[in-house]
Short mmCIF file of N, CA and C in Angstrom, two decimals:
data_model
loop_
_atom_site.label_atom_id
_atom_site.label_comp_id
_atom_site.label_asym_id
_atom_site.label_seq_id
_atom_site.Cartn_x
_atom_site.Cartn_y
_atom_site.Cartn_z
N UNK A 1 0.62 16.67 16.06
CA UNK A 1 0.06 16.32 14.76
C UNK A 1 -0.53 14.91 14.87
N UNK A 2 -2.02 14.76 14.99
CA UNK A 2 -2.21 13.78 14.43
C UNK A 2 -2.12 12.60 13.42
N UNK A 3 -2.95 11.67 12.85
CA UNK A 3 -2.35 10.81 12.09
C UNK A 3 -2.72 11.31 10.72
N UNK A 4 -4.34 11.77 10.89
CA UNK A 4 -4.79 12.17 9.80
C UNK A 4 -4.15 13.37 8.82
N UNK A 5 -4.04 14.14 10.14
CA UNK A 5 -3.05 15.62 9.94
C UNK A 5 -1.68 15.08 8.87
N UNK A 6 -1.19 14.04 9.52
CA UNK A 6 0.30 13.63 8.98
C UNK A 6 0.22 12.67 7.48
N UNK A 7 -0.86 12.29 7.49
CA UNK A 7 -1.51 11.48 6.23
C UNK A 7 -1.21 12.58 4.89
N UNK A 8 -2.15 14.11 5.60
CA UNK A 8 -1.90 15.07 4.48
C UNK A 8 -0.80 15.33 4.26
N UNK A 9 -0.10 15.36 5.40
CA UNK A 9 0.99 16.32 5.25
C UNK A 9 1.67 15.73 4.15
N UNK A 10 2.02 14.31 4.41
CA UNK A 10 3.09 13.51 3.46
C UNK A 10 2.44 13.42 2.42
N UNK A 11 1.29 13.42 1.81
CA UNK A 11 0.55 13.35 0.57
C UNK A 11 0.69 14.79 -0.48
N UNK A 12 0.98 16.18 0.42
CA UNK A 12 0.64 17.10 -0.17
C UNK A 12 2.32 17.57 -0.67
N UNK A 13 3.42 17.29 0.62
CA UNK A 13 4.54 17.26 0.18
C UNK A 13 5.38 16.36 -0.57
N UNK A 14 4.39 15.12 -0.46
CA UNK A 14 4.74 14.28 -1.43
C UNK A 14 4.52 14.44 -2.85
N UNK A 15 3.61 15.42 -2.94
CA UNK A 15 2.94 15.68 -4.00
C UNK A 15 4.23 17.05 -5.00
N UNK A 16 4.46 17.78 -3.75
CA UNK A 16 4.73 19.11 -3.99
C UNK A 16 6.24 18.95 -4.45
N UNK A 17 6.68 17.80 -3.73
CA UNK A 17 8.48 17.54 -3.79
C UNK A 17 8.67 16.90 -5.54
N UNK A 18 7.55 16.00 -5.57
CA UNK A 18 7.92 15.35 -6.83
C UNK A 18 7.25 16.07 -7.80
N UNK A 19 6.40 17.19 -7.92
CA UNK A 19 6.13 18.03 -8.72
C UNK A 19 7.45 19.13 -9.02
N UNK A 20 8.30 19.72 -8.02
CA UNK A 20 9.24 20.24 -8.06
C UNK A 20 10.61 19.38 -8.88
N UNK A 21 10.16 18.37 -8.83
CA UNK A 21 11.75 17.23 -9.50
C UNK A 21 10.88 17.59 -10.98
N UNK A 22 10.02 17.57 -11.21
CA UNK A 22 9.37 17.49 -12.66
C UNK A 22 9.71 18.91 -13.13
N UNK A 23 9.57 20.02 -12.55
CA UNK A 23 9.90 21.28 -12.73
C UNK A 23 11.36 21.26 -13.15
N UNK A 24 12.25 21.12 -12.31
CA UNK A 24 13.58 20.41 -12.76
C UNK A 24 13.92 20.41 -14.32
N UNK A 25 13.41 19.25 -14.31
CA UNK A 25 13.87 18.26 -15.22
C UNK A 25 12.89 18.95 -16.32
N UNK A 26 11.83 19.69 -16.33
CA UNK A 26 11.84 20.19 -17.13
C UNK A 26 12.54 21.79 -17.57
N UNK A 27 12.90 22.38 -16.76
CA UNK A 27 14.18 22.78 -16.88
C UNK A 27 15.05 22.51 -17.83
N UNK A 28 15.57 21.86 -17.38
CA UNK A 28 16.60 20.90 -18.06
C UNK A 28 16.25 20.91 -19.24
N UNK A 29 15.61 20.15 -19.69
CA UNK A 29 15.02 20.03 -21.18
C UNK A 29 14.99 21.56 -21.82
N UNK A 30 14.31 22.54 -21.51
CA UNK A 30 14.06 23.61 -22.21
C UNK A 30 15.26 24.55 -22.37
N UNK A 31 16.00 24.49 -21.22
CA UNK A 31 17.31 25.32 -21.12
C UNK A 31 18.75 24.30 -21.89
N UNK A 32 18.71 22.92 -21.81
CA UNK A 32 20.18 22.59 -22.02
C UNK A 32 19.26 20.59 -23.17
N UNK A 33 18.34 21.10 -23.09
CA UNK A 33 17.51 19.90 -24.38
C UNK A 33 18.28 18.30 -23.82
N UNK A 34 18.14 18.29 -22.07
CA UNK A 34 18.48 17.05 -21.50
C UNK A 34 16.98 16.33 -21.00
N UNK A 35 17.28 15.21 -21.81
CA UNK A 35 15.87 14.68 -21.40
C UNK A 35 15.91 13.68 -20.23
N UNK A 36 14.15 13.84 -19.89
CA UNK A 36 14.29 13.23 -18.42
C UNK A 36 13.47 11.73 -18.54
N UNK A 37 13.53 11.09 -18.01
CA UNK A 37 12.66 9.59 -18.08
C UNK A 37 11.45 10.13 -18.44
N UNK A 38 11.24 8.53 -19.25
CA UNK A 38 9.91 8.72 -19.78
C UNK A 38 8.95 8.05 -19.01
N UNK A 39 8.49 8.10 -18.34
CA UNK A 39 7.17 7.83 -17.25
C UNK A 39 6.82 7.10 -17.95
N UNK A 40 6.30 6.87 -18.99
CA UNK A 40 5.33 5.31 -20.14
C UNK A 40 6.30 4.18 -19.91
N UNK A 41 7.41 4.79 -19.76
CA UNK A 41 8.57 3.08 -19.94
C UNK A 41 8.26 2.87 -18.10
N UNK A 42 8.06 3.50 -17.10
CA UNK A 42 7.31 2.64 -15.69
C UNK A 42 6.02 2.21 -15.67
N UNK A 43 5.32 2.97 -16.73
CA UNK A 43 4.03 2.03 -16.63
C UNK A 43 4.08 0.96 -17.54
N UNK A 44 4.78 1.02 -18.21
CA UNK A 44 4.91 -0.52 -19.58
C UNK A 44 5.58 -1.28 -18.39
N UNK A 45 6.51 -1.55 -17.43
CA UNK A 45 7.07 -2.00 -16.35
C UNK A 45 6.42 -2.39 -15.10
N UNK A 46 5.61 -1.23 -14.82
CA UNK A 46 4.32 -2.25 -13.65
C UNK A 46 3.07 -3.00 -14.32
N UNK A 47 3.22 -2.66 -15.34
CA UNK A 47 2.02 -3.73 -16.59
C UNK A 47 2.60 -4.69 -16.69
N UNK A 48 3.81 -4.45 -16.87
CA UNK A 48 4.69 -6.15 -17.26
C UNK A 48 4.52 -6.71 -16.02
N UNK A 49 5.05 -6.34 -14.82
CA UNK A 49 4.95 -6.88 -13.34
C UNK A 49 3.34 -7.52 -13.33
N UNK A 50 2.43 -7.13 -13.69
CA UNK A 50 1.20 -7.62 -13.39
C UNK A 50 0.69 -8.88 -14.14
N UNK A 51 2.14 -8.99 -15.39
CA UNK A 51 1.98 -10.20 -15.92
C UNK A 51 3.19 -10.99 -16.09
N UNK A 52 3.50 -10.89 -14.40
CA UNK A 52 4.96 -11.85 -14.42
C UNK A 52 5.92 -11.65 -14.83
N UNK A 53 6.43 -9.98 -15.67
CA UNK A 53 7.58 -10.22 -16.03
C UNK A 53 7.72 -8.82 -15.65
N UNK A 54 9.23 -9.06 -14.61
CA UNK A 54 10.39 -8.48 -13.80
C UNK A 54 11.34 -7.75 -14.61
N UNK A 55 11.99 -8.47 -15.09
CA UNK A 55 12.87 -7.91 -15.91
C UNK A 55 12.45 -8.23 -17.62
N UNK A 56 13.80 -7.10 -18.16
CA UNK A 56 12.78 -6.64 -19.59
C UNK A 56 14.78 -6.65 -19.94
N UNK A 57 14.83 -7.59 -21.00
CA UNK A 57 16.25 -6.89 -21.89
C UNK A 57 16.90 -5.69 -22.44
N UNK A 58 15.58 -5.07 -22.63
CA UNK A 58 15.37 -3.43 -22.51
C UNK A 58 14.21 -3.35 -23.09
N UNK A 59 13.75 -2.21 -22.18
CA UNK A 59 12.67 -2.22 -21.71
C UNK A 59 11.94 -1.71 -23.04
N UNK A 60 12.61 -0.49 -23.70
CA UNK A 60 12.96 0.07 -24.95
C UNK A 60 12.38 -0.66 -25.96
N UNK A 61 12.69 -2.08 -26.05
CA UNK A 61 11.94 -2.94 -27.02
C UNK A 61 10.62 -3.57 -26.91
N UNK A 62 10.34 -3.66 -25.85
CA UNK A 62 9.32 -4.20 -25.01
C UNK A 62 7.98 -3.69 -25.65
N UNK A 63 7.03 -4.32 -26.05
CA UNK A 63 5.94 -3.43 -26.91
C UNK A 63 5.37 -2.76 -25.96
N UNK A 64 4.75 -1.54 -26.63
CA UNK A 64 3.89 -0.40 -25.58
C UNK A 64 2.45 -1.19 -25.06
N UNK A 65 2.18 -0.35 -23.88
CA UNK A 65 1.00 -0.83 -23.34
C UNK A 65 0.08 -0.07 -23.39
N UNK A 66 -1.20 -0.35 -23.30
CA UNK A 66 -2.61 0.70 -23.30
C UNK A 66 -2.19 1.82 -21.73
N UNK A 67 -2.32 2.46 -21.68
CA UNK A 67 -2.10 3.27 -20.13
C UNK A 67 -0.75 3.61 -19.53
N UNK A 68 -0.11 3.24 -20.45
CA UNK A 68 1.20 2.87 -19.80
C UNK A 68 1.76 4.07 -19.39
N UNK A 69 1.48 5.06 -20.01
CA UNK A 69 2.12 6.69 -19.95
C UNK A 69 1.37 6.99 -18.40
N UNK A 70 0.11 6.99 -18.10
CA UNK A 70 -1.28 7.34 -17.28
C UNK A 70 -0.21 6.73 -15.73
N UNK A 71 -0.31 5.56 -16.06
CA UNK A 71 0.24 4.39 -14.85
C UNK A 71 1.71 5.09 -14.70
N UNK A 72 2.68 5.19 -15.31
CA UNK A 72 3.87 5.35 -15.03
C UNK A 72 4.09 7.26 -14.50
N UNK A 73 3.21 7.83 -14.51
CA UNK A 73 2.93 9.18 -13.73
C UNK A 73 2.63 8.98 -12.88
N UNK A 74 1.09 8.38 -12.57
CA UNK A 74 0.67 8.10 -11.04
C UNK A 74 1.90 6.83 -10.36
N UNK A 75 2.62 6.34 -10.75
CA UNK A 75 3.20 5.50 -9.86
C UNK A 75 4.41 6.32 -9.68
N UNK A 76 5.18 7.47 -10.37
CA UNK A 76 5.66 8.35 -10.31
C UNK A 76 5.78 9.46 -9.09
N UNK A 77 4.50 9.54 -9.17
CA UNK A 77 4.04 10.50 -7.86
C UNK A 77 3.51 9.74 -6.76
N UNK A 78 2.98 8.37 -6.93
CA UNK A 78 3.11 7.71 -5.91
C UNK A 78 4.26 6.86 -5.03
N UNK A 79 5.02 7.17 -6.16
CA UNK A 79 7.10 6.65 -5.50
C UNK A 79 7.05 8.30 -4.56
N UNK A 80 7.19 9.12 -5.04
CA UNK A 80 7.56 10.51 -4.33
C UNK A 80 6.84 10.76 -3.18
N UNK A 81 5.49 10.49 -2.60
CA UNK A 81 4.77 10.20 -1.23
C UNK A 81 5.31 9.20 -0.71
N UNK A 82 5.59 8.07 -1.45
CA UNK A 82 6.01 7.02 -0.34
C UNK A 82 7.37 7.52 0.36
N UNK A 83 8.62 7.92 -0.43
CA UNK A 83 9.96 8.17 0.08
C UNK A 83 9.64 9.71 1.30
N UNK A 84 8.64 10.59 1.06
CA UNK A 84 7.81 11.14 2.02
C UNK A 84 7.39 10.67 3.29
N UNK A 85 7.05 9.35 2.93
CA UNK A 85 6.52 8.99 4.45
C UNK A 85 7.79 7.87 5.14
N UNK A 86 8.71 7.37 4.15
CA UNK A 86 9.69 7.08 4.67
C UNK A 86 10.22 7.78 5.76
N UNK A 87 10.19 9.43 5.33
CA UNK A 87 11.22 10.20 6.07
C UNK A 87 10.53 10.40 7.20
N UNK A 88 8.76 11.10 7.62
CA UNK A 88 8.30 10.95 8.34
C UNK A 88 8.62 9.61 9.17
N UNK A 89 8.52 8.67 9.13
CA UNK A 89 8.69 7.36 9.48
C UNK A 89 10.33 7.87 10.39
N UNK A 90 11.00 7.82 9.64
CA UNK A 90 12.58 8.07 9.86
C UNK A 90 13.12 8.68 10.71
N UNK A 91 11.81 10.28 10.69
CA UNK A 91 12.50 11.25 11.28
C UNK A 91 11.19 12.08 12.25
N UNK A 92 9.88 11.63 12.01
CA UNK A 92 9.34 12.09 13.20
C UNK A 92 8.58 13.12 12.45
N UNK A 93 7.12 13.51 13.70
CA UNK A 93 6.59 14.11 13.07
C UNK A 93 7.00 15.76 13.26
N UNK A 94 7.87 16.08 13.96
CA UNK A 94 8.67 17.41 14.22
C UNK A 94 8.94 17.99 13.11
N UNK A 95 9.62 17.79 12.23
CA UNK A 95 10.03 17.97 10.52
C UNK A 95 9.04 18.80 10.45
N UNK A 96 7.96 18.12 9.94
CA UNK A 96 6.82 18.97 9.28
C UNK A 96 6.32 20.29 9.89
N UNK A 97 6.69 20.43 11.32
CA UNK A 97 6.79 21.89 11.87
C UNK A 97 8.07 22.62 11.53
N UNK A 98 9.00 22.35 12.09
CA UNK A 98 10.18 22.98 11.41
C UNK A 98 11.17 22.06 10.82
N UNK A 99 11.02 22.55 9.22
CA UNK A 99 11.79 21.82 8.22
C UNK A 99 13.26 22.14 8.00
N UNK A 100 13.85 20.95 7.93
CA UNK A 100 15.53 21.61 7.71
C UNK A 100 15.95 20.44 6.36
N UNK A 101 17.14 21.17 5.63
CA UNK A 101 17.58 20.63 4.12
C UNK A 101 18.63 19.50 4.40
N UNK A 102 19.02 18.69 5.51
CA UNK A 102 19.69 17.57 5.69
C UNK A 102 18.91 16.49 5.31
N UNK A 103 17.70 16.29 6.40
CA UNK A 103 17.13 14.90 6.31
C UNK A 103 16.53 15.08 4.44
N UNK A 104 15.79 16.29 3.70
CA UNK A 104 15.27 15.62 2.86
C UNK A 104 16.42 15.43 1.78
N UNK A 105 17.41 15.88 1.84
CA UNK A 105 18.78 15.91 1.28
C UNK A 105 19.12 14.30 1.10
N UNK A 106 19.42 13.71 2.70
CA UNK A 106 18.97 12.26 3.00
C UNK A 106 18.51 11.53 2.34
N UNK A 107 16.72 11.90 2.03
CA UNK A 107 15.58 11.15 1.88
C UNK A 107 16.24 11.18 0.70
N UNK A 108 16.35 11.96 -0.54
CA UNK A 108 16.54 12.72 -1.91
C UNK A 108 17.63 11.68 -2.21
N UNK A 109 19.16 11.08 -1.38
CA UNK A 109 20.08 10.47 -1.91
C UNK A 109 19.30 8.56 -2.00
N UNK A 110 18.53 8.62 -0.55
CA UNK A 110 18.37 6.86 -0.26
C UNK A 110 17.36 6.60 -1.37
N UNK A 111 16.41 7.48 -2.37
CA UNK A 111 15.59 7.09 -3.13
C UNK A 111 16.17 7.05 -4.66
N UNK A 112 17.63 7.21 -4.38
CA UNK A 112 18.19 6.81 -5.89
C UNK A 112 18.55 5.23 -5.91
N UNK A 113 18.22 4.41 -4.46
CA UNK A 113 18.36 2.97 -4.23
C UNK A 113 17.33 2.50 -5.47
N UNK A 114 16.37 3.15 -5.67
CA UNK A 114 15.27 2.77 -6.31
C UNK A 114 15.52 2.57 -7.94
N UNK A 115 15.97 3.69 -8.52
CA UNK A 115 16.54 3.54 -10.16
C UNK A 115 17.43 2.87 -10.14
N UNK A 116 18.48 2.96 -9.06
CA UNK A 116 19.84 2.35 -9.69
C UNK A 116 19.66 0.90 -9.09
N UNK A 117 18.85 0.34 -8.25
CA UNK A 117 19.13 -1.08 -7.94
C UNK A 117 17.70 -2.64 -8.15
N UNK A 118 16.60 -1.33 -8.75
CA UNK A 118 14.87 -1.87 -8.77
C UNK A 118 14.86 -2.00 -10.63
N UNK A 119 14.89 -0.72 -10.98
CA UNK A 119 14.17 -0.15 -12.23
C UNK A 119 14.98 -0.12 -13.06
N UNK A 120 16.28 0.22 -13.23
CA UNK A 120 17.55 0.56 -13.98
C UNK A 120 17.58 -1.18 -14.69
N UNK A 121 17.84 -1.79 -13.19
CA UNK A 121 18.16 -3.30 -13.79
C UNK A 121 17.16 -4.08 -14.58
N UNK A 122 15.55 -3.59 -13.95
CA UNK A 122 14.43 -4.40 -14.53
C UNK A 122 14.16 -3.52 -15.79
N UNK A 123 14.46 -2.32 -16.40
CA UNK A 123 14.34 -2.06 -17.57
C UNK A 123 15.51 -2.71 -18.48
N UNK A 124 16.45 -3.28 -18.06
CA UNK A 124 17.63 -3.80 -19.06
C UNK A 124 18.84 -3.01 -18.71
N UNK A 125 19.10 -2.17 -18.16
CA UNK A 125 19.67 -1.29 -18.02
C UNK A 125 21.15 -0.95 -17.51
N UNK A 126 20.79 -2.57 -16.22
CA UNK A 126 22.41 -2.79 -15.15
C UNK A 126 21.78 -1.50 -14.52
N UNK A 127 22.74 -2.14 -13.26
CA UNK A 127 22.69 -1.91 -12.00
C UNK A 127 23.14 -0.44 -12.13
N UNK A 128 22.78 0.37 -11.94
CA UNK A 128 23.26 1.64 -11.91
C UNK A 128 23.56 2.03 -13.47
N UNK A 129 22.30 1.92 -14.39
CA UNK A 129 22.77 2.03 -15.53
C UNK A 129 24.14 1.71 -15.94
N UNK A 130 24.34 0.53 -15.69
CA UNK A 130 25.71 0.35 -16.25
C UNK A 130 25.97 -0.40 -17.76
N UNK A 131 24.33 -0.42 -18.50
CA UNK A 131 24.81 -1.24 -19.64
C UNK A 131 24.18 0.21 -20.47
N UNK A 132 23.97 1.39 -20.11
CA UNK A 132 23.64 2.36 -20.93
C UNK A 132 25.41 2.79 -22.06
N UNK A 133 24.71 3.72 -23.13
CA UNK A 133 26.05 3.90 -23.40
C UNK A 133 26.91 4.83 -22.85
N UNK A 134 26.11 5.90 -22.19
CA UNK A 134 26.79 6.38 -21.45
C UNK A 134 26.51 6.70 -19.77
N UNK A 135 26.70 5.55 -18.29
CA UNK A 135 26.09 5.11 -17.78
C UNK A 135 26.62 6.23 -16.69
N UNK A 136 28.09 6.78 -16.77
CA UNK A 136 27.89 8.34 -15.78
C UNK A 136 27.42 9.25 -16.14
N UNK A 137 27.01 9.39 -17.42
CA UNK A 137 25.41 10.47 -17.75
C UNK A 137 24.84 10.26 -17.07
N UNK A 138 24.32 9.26 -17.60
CA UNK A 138 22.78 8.52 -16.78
C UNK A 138 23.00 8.62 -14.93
N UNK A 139 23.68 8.16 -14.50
CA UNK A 139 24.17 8.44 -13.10
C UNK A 139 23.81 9.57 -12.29
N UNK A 140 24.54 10.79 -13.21
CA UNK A 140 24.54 12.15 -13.16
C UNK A 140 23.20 12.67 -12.87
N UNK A 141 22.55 12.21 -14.08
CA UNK A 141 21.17 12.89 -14.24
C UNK A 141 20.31 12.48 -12.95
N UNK A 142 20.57 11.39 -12.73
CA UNK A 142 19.41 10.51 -11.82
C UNK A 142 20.22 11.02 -10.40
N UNK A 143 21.29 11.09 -10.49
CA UNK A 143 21.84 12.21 -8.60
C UNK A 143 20.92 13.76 -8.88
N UNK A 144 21.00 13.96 -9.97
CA UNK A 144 20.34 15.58 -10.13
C UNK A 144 19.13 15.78 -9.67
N UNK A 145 18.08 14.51 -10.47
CA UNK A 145 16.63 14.12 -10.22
C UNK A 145 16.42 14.22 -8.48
N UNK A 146 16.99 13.43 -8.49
CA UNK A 146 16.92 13.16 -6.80
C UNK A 146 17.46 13.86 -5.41
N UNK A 147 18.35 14.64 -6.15
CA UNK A 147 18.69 15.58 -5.30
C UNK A 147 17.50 17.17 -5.25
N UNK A 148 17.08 16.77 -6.76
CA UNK A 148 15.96 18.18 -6.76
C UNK A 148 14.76 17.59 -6.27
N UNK A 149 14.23 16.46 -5.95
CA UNK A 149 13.23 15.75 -5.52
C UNK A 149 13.47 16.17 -3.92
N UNK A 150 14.96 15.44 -3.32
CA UNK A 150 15.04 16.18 -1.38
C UNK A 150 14.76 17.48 -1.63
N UNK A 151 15.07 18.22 -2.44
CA UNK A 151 15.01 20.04 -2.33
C UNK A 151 13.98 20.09 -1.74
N UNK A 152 12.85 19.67 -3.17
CA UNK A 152 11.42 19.67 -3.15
C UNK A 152 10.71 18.95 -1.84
N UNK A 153 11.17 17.93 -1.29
CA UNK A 153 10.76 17.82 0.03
C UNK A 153 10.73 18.99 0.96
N UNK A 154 12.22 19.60 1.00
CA UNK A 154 12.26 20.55 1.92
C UNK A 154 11.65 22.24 1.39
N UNK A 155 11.39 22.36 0.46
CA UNK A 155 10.38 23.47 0.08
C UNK A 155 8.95 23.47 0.39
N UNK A 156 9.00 22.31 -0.16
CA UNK A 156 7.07 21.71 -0.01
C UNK A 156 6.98 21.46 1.89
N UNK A 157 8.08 21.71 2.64
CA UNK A 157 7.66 21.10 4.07
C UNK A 157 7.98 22.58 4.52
N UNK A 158 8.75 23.57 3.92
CA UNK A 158 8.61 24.94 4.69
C UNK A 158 7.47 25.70 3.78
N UNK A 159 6.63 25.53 3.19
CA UNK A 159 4.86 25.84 2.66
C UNK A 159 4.50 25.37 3.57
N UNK A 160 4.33 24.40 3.83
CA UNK A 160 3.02 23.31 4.41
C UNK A 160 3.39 24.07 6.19
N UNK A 161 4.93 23.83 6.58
CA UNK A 161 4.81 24.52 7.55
C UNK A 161 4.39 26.15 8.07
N UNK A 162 4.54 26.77 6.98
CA UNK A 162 4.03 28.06 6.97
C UNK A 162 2.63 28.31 7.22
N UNK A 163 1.77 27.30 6.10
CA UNK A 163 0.58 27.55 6.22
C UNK A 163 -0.51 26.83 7.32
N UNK A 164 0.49 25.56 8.17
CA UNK A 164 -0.43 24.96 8.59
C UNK A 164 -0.13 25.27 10.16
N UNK A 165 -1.09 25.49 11.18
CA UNK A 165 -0.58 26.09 12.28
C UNK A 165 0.02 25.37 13.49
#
């Protein structure tokens, strides 16, 4: 596999894994009315970042931004390619021929570093949602997210391996 070859690959399963966590979670919602992050509160958050401010007391109060919904999808699906090419990175370009449910299992646990120790805290939130009111909900949900996000790695990499020769 080339580079270019491997460019797609991680773009399309990057694409396909974090489309599958959205499937999820919407799931969730329709079957048991558990709601999933709101994508506008990461783009009100990389808007704030672009004007110096990191952390937010909660984020919740923070006035809305023009785009903010737009931005916090695409940076959404652009978190889910990157932890993609992490694993490539990690684990080689072999994977993407024959896929197995450990490494994205792996990938799926090390990208909850991201809510519970980046975003959790810079929305107001504590470290592992710990200033939510109920912060092993929140916990829960975000192991669920992310564990259906590795799935979705390893679904989207036995497609891609199927179809690509």
């Amino acid at each position: 596999m080339n580079s270019i070859e491997a460019a797609v690959a991680v773009f399309v399963i990057g694409i396909g894994a974090t489309a599958f966590m959205d499937a999820v979670a919407w799931l969730q919602w329709r079957l048991f009315k558990i709601p999933s992050l709101n994508y506008a509160l990461v783009g009100r958050w990389i808007i704030g970042l672009s004007r110096g401010q990191f952390f937010h007391n909660t984020i919740l109060q923070s006035p809305p931004r023009r785009h903010e919904r737009a931005i916090g999808w695409l940076a959404h699906y652009g978190i889910g390619i990157f932890f993609v090419f992490l694993m490539l990175a990690l684990m080689g370009a072999d994977w993407f021929i024959a896929p197995d449910l450990l490494n994205p299992l792996v990938i799926g646990l090390l990208s909850l570093s991201a809510p519970f120790f980046i975003m959790q805290p810079a929305f107001g939130f504590g470290v592992a949602a710990s200033k939510v009111p109920s912060p092993w909900v929140a916990r829960q949900r975000s192991l669920l997210a992310h564990l259906s996000f590795g799935i979705g790695i390893y679904c989207a990499g036995v497609v891609w391996s199927q179809l690509m020769p």
